[in-house]
PDB file of C-alpha atoms and ligand atoms in Angstrom:
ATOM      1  CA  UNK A  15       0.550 -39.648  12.284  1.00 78.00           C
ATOM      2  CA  UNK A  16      -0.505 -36.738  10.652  1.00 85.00           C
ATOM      3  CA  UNK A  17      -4.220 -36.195  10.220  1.00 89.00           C
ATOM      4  CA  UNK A  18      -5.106 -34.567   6.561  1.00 93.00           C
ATOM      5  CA  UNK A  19      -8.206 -32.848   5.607  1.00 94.00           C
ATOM      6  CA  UNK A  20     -10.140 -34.803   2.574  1.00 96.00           C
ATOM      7  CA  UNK A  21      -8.732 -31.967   0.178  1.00 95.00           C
ATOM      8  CA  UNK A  22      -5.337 -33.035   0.855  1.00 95.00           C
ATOM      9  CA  UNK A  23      -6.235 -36.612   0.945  1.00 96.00           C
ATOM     10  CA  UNK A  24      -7.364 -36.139  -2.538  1.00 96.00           C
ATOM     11  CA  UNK A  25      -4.528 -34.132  -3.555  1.00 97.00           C
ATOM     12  CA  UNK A  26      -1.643 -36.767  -2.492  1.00 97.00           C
ATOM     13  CA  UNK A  27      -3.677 -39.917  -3.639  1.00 97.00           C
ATOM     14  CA  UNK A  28      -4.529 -37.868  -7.324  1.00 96.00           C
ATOM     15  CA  UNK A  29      -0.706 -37.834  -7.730  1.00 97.00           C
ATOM     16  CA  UNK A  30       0.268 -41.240  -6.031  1.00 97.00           C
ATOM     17  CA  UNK A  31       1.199 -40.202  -2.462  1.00 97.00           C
ATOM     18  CA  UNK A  32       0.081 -42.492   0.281  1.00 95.00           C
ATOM     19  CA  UNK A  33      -1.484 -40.527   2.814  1.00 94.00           C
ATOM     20  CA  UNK A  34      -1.224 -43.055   5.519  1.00 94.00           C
ATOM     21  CA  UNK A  35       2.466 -42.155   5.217  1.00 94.00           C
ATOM     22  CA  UNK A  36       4.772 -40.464   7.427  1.00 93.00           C
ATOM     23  CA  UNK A  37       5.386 -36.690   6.551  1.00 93.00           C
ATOM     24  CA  UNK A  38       7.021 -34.065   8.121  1.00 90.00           C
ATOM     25  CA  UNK A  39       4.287 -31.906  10.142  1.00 91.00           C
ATOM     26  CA  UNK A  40       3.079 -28.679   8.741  1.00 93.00           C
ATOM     27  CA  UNK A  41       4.515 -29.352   5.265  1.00 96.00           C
ATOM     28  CA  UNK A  42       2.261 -27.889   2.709  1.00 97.00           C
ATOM     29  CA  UNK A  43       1.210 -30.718   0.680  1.00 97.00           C
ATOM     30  CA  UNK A  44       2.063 -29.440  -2.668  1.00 98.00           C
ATOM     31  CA  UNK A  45       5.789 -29.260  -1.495  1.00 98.00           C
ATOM     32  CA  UNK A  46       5.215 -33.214  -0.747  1.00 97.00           C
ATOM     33  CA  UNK A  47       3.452 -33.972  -4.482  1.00 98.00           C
ATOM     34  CA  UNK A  48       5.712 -31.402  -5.943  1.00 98.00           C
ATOM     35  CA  UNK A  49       2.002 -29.945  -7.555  1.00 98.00           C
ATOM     36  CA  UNK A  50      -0.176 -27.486  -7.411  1.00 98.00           C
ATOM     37  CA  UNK A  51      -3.499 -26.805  -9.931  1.00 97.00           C
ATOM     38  CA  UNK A  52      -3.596 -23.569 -11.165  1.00 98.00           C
ATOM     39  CA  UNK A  53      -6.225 -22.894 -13.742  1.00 97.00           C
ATOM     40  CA  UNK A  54      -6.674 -26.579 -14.696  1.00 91.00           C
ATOM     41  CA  UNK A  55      -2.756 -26.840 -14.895  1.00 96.00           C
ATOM     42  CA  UNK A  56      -0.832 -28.821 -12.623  1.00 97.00           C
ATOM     43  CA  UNK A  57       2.321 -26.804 -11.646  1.00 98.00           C
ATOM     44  CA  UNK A  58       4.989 -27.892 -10.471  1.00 98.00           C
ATOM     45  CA  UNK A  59       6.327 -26.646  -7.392  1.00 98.00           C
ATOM     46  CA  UNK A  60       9.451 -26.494  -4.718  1.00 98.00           C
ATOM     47  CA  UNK A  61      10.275 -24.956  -1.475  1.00 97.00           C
ATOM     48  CA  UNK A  62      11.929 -22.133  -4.350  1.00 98.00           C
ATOM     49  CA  UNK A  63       8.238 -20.930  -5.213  1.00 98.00           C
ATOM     50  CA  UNK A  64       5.634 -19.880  -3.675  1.00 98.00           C
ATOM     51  CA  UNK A  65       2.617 -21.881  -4.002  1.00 98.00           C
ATOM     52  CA  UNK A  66       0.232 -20.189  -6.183  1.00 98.00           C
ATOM     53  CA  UNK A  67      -3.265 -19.857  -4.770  1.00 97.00           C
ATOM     54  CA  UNK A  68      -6.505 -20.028  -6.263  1.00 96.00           C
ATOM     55  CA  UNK A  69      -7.882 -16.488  -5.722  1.00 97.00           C
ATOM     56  CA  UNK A  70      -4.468 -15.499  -7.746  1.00 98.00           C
ATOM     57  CA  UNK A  71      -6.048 -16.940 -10.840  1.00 98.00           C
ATOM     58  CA  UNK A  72      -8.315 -13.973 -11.290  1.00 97.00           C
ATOM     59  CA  UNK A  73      -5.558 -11.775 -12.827  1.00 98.00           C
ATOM     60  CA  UNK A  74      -5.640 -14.421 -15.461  1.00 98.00           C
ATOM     61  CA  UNK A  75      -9.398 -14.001 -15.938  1.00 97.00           C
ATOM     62  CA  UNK A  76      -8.839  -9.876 -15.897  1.00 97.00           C
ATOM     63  CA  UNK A  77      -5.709 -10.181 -18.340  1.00 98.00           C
ATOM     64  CA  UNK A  78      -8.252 -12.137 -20.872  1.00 97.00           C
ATOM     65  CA  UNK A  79     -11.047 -10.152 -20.607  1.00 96.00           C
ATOM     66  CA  UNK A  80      -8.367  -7.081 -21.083  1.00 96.00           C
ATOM     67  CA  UNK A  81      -6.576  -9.061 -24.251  1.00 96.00           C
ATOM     68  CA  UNK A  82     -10.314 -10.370 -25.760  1.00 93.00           C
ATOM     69  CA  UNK A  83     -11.011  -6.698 -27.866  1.00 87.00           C
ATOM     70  CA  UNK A  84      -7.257  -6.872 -29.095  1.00 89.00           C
ATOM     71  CA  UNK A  85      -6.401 -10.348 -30.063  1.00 81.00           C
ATOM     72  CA  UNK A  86      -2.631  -9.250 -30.148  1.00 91.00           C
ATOM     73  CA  UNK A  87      -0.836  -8.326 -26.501  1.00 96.00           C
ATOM     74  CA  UNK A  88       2.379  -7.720 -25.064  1.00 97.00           C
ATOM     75  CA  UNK A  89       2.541  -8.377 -21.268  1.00 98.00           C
ATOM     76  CA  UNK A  90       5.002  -8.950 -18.320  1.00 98.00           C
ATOM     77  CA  UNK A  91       4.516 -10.881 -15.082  1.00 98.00           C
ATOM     78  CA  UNK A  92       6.905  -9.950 -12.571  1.00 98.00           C
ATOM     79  CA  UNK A  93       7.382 -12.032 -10.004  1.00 98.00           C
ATOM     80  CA  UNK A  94       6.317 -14.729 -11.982  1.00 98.00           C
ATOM     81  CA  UNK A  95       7.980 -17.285  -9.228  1.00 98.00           C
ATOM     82  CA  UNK A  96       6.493 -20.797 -10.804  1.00 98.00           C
ATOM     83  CA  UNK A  97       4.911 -19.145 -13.749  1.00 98.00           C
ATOM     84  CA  UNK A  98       1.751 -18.914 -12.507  1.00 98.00           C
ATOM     85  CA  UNK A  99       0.264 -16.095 -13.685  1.00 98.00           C
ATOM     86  CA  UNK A 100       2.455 -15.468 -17.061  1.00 98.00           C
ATOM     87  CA  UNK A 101       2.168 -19.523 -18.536  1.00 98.00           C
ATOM     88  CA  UNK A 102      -1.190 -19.522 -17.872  1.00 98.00           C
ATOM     89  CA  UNK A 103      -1.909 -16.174 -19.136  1.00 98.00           C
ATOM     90  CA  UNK A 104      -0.026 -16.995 -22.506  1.00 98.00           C
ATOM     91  CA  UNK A 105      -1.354 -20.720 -22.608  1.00 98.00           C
ATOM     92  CA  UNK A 106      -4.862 -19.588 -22.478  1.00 98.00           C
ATOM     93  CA  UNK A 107      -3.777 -16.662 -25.066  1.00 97.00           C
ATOM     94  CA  UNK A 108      -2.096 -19.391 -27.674  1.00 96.00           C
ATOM     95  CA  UNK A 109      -5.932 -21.907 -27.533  1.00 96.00           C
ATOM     96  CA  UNK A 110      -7.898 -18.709 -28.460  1.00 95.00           C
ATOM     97  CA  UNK A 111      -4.939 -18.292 -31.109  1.00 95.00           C
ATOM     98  CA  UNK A 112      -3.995 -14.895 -30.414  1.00 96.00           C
ATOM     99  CA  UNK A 113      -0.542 -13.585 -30.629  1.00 96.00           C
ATOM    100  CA  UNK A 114       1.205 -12.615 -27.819  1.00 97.00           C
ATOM    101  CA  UNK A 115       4.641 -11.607 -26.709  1.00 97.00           C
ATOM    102  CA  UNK A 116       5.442 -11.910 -22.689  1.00 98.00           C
ATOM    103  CA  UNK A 117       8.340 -11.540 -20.289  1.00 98.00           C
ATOM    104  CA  UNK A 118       8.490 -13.466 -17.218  1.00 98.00           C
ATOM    105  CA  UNK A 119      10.810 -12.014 -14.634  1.00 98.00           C
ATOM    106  CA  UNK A 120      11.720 -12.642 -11.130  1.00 98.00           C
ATOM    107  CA  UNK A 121      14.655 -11.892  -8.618  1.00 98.00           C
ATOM    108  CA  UNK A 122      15.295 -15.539  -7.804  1.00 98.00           C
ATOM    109  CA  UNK A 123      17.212 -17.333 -10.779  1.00 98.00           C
ATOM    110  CA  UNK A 124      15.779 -21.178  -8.995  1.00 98.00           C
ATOM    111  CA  UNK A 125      12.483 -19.608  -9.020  1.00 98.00           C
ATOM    112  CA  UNK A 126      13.463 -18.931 -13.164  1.00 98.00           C
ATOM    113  CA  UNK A 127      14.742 -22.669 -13.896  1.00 98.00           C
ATOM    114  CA  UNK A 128      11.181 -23.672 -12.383  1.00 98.00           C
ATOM    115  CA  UNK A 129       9.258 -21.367 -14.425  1.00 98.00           C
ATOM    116  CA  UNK A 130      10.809 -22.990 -17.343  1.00 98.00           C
ATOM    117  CA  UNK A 131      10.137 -26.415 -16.093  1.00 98.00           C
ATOM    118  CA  UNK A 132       6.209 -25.274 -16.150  1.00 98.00           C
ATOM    119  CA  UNK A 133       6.592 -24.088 -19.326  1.00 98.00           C
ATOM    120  CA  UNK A 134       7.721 -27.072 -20.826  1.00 98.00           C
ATOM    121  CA  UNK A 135       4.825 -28.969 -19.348  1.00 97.00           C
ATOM    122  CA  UNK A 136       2.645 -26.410 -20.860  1.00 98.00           C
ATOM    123  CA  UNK A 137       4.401 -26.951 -24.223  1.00 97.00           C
ATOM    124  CA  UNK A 138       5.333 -23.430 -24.348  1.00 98.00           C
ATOM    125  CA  UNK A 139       9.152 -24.090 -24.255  1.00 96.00           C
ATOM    126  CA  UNK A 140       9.160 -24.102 -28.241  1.00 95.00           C
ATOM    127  CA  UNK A 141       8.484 -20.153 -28.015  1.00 96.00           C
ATOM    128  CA  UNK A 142      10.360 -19.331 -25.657  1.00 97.00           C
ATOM    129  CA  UNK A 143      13.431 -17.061 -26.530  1.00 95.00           C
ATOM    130  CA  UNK A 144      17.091 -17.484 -25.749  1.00 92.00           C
ATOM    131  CA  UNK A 145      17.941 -14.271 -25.937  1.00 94.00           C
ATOM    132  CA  UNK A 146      16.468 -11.010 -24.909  1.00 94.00           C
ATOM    133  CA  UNK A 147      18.116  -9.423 -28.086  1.00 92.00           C
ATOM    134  CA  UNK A 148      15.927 -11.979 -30.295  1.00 92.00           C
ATOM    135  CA  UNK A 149      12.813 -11.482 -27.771  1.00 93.00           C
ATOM    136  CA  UNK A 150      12.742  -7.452 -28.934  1.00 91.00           C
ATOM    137  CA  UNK A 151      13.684  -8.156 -32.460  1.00 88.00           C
ATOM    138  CA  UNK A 152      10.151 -11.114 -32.828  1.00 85.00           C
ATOM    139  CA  UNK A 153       8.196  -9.267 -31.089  1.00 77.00           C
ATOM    140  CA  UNK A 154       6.044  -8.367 -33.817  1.00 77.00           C
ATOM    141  CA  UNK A 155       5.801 -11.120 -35.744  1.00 79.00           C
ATOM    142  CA  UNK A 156       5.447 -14.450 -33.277  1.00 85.00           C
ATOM    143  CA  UNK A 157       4.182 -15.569 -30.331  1.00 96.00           C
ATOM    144  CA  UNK A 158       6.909 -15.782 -27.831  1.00 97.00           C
ATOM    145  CA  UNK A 159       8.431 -15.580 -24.190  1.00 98.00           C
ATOM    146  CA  UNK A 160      11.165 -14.816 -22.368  1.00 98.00           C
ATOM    147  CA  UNK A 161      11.905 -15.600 -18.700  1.00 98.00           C
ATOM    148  CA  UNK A 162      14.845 -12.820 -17.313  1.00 98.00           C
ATOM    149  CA  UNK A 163      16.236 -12.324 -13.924  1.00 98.00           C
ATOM    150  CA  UNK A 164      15.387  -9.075 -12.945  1.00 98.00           C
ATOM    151  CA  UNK A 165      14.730  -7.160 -10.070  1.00 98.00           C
ATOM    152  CA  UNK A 166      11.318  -5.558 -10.621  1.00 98.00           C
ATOM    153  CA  UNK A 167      12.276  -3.556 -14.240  1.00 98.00           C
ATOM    154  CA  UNK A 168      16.059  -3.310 -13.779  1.00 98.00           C
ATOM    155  CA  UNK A 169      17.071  -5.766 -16.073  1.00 97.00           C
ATOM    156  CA  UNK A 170      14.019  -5.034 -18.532  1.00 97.00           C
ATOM    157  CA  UNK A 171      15.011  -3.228 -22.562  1.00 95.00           C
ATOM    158  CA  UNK A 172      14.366   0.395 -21.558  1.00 91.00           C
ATOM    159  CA  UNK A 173      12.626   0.381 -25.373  1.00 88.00           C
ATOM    160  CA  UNK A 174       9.809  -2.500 -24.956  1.00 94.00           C
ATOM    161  CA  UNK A 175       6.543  -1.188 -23.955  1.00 96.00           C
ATOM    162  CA  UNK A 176       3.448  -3.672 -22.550  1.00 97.00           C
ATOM    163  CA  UNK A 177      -0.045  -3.351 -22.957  1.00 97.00           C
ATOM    164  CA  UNK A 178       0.115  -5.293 -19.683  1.00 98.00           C
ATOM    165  CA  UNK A 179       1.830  -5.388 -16.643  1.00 98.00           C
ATOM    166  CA  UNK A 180       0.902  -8.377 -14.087  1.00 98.00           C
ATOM    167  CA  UNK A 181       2.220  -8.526 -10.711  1.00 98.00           C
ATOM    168  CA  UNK A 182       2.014 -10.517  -7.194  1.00 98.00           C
ATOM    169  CA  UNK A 183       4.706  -9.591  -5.426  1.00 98.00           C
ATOM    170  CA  UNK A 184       5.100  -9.883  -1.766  1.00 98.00           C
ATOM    171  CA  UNK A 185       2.851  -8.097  -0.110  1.00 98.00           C
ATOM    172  CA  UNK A 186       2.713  -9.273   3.577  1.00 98.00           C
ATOM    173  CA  UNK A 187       3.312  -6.468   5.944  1.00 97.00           C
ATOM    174  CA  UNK A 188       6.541  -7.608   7.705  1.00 98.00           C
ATOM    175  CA  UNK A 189       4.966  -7.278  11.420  1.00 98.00           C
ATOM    176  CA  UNK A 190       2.838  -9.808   9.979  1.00 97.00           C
ATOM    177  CA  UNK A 191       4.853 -12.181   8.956  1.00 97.00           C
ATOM    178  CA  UNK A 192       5.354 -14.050  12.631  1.00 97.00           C
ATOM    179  CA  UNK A 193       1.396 -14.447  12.539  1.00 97.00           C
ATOM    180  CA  UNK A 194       1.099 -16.540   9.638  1.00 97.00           C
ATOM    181  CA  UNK A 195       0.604 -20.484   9.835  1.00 96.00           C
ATOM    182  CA  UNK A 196       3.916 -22.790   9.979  1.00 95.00           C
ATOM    183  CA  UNK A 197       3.020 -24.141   6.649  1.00 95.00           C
ATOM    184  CA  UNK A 198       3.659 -20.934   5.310  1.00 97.00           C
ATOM    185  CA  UNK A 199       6.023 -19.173   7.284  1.00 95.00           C
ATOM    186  CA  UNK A 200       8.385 -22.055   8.213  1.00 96.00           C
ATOM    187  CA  UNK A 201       8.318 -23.722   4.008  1.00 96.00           C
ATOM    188  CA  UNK A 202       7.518 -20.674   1.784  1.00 97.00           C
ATOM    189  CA  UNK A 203      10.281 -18.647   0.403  1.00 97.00           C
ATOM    190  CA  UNK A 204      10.344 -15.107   2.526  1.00 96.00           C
ATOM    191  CA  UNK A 205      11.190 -13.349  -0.166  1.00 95.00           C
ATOM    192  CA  UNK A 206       7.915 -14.720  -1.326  1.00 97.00           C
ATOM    193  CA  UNK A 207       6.190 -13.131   1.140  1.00 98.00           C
ATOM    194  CA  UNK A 208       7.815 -10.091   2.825  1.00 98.00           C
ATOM    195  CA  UNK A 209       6.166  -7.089   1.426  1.00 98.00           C
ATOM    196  CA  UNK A 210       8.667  -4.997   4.107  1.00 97.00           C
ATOM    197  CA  UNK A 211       7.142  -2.830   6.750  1.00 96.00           C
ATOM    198  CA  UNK A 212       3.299  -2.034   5.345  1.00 96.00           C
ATOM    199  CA  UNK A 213       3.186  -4.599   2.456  1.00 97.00           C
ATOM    200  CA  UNK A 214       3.518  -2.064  -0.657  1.00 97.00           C
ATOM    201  CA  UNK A 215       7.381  -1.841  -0.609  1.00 97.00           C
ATOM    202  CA  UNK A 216       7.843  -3.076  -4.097  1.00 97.00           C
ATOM    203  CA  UNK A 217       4.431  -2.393  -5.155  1.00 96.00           C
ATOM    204  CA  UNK A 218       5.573   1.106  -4.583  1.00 95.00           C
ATOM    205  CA  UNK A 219       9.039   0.738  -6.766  1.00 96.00           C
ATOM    206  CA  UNK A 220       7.640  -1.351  -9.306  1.00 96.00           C
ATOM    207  CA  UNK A 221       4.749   1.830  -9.745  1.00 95.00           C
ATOM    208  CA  UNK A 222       7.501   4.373  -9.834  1.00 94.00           C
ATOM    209  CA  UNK A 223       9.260   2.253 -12.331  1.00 96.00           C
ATOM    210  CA  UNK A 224       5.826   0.911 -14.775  1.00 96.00           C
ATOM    211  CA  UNK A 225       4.991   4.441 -16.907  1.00 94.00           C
ATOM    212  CA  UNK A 226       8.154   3.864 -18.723  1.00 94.00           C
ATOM    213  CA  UNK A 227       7.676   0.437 -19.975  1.00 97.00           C
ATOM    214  CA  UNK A 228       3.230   1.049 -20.237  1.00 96.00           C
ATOM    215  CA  UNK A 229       1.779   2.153 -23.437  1.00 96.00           C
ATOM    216  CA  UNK A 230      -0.850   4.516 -22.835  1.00 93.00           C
ATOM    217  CA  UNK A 231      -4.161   2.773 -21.942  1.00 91.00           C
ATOM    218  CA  UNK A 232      -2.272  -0.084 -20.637  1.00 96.00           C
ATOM    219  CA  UNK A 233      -2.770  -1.391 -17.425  1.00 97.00           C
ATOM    220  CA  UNK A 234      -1.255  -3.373 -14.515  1.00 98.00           C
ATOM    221  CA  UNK A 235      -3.188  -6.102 -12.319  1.00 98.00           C
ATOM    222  CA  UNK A 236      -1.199  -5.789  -8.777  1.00 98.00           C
ATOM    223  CA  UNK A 237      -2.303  -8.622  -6.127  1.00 98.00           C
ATOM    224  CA  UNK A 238      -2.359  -7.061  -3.031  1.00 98.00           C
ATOM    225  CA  UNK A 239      -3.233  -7.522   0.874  1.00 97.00           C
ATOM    226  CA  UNK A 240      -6.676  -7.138   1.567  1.00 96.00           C
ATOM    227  CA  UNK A 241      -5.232  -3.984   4.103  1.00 96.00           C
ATOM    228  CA  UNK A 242      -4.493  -2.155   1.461  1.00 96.00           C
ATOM    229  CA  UNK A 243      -7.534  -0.546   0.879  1.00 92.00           C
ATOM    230  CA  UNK A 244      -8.099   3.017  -1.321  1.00 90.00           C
ATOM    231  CA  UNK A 245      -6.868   4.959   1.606  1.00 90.00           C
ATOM    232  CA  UNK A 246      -3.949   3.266   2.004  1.00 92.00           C
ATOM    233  CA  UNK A 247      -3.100   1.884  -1.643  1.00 91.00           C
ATOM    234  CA  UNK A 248      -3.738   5.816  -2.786  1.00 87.00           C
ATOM    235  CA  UNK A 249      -1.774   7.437  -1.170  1.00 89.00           C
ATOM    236  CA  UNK A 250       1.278   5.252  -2.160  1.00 85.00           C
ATOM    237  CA  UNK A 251       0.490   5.853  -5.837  1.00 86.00           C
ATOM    238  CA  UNK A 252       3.117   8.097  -7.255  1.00 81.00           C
ATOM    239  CA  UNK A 253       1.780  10.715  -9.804  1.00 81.00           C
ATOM    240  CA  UNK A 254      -2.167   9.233  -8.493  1.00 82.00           C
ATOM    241  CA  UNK A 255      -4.172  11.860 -11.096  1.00 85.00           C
ATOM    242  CA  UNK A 256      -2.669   9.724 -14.231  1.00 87.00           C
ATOM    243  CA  UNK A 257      -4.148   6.674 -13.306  1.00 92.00           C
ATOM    244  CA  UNK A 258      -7.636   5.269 -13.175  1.00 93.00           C
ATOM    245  CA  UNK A 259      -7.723   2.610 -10.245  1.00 94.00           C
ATOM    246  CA  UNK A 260     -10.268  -0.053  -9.954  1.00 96.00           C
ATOM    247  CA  UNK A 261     -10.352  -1.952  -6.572  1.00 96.00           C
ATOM    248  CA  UNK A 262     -11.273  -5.371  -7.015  1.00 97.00           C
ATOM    249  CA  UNK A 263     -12.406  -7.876  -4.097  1.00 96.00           C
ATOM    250  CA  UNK A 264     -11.464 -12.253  -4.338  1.00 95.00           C
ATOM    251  CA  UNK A 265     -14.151 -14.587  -3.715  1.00 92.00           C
ATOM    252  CA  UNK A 266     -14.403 -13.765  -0.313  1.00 92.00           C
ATOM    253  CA  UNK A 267     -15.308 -10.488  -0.391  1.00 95.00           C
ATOM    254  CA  UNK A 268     -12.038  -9.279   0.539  1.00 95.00           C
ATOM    255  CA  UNK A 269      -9.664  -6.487  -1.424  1.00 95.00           C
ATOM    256  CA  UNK A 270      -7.419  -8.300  -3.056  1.00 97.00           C
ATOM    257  CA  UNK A 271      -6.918  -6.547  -6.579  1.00 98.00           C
ATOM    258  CA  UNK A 272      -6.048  -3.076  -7.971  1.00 97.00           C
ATOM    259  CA  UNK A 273      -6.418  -2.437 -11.669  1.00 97.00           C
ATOM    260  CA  UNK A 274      -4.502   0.502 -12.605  1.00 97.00           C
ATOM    261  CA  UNK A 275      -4.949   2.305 -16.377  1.00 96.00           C
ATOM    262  CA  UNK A 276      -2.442   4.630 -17.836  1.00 94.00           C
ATOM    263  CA  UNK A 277      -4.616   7.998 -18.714  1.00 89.00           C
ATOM    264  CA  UNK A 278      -2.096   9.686 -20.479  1.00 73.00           C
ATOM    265  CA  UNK A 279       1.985   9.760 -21.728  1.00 62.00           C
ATOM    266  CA  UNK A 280       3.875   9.850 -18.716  1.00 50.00           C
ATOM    267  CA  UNK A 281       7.693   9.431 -17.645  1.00 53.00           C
TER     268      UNK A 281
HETATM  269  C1  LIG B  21       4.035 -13.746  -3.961  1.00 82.48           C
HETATM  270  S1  LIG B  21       5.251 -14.580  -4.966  1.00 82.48           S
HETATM  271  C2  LIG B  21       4.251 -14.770  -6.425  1.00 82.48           C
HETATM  272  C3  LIG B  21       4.664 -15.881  -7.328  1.00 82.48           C
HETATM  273  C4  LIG B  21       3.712 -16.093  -8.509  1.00 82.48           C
HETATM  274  N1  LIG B  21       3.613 -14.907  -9.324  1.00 82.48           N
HETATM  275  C5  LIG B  21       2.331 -16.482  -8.005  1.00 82.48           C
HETATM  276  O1  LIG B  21       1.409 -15.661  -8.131  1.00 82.48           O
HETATM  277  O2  LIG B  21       2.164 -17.596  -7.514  1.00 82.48           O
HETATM  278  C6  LIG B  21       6.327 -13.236  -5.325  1.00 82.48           C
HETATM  279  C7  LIG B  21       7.480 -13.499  -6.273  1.00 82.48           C
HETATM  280  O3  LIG B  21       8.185 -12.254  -6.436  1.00 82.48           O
HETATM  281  C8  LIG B  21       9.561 -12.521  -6.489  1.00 82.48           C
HETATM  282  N2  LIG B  21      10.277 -11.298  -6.097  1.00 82.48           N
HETATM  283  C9  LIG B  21      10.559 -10.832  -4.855  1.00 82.48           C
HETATM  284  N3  LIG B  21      11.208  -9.668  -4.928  1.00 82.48           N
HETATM  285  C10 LIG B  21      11.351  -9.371  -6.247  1.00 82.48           C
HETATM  286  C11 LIG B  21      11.951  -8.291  -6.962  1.00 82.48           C
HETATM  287  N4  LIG B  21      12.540  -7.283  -6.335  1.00 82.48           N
HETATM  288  N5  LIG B  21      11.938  -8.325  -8.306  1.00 82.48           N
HETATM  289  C12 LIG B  21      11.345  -9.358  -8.969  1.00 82.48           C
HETATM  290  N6  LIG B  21      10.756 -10.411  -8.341  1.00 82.48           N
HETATM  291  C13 LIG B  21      10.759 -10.413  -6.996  1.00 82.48           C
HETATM  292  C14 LIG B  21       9.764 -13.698  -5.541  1.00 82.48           C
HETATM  293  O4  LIG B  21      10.960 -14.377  -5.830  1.00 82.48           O
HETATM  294  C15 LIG B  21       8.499 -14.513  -5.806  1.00 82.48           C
HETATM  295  O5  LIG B  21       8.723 -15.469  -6.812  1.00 82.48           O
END
C-alpha cells in the first residue's frame, strides 16, 4: 500500500478520501481529490492543469501591492492553466472592491473549461464575458473577465493595453525534464512544463510580444526557474535598456521572480 506523508494524509481525509485506500503510485494527490489550495481557495484540478504551487502565490501578493495605489487595473494572466493566478488575483481585487478588468488566456482550450469551473466556485462566473467584443467595449465601466484561447498574445485585441501582465509559463529547461520526480513528469501536462531547450523559450516570445499590449509604467510578474539568474534572464531581454528588472527570490531563497517595468513608449 502506498505510504503518504501526514500532509497528504490531511489533504485526502479534508476532502473525504480514505487514505488507507488503494491508489495508483506516484499520483500527485491533488489529481486523486481533484483539489488543490491556492491562496485559501480550493481549486479544482485535472491531469489538464498543472497543479499550482504555493511559492506561485506571490505574484498574487506583488499584483496587489502593484494594484493597492490605483484601485482600478487591467491585467492578463497568460497561462492561466486552472486560474490560479488570474481568479485569485481578481477575487482578492473584487473583496477590497476595486474595479478590475482581466483576461485569462492559455493554449490549451481543457485547461480554459477548467479555469471557468474555478471561476464559478469563486463566484466570478457572473462577470465573466461571452464575448471578447463585449470584454473591450465594458472595460471601463465594470468589473469583468474573459478567459480566450490564445497562444501567448496571438489571439489578444491588438487595441487593449494592461497595467499588468502575469505569467508562469513553462519554464523547465527541456534537458531537465527526465530529472524531475514521476509525480510530475509522468501526471503533469508537458506542455505545462517544457520551457524548450534553456527554460525562457516563451518567456522570450511573450517579452518580444508584451510592449504592445503594456501601458507605460506597467509591469509583468514572469515565474521563472531559479537558473535563470540576471546573467542569464538579461541577456534574453529584447530591447533590455527600456525595462527596469527586479529579481525576486521564493521562500527558499531561491530566484524565482522577475518584475519587469515599462520605462518608456515602446513598439
Ligand atoms: C506552468 S503552467 C502554469 C499554470 C498556472 N498559471 C499556475 O501558475 O498554476 C503553464 C501554462 O501555460 C500554458 N501554455 C503553454 N504554452 C502556452 C502558450 N504558447 N500560450 C499560452 N499558454 C501556454 C499551459 O497550457 C499551462 O496551462
Amino acid at each position: 500500500m502506498r505510504k503518504f506523508t501526514a500532509r497528504e494524509i490531511n489533504h485526502l481525509v479534508k476532502h473525504g478520501f480514505d487514505p488507507h485506500a488503494e491508489y495508483p503510485a506516484e499520483i500527485p494527490i491533488e489529481y486523486i481529490t481533484n483539489k488543490v489550495e491556492f491562496f485559501e481557495f480550493d481549486f479544482f484540478v485535472d491531469s489538464n492543469v498543472l497543479i499550482p504551487r504555493p511559492e506561485t502565490e506571490q505574484i498574487v501578493q506583488l499584483a496587489l501591492k502593484f494594484a493597492s495605489d490605483r484601485k482600478k487595473v487591467t491585467f492578463c494572466d497568460i497561462g492561466t492553466g486552472s486560474g490560479a493566478i488570474g481568479l485569485t488575483f481578481a477575487s482578492e481585487l473584487q473583496k477590497r472592491k476595486f474595479q478590475f478588468s482581466g483576461i485569462l488566456s492559455d493554449s490549451s482550450q481543457n485547461a480554459l473549461q477548467i479555469t471557468a469551473q474555478n471561476a464559478k466556485s469563486l463566484n466570478l462566473n457572473k462577470i465573466v464575458e461571452t464575448s471578447i467584443d463585449q470584454f473591450v467595449q465594458n472595460s471601463e465601466s465594470n468589473s469583468q473577465l474573459f478567459f480566450l484561447k490564445s497562444d501567448l498574445f496571438k489571439k489578444y485585441p491588438k487595441r487593449i493595453v494592461f497595467d499588468l501582465i502575469l505569467a508562469n509559463l513553462p519554464y523547465i529547461p527541456s534537458p531537465r525534464m527526465k530529472n524531475l520526480q514521476k509525480s510530475v513528469k509522468d501526471f503533469e501536462p508537458k506542455k505545462a512544463l517544457d520551457g524548450g531547450k534553456d527554460g525562457l523559450d516563451l518567456i522570450r516570445k511573450l517579452l518580444k510580444q508584451a510592449p504592445k499590449f503594456l501601458k507605460n509604467e506597467g509591469i509583468i510578474i514572469l515565474e521563472v526557474d531559479d537558473t535563470h539568474t540576471k546573467e542569464v534572464f538579461g541577456s534574453q531581454i529584447p530591447n533590455y535598456a527600456n525595462w527596469n528588472l527586479q529579481a525576486l527570490q521564493d521562500e527558499n531563497g531561491k530566484q524565482r521572480f522577475w518584475k519587469l517595468t515599462k520605462k518608456v513608449s515602446q513598439n
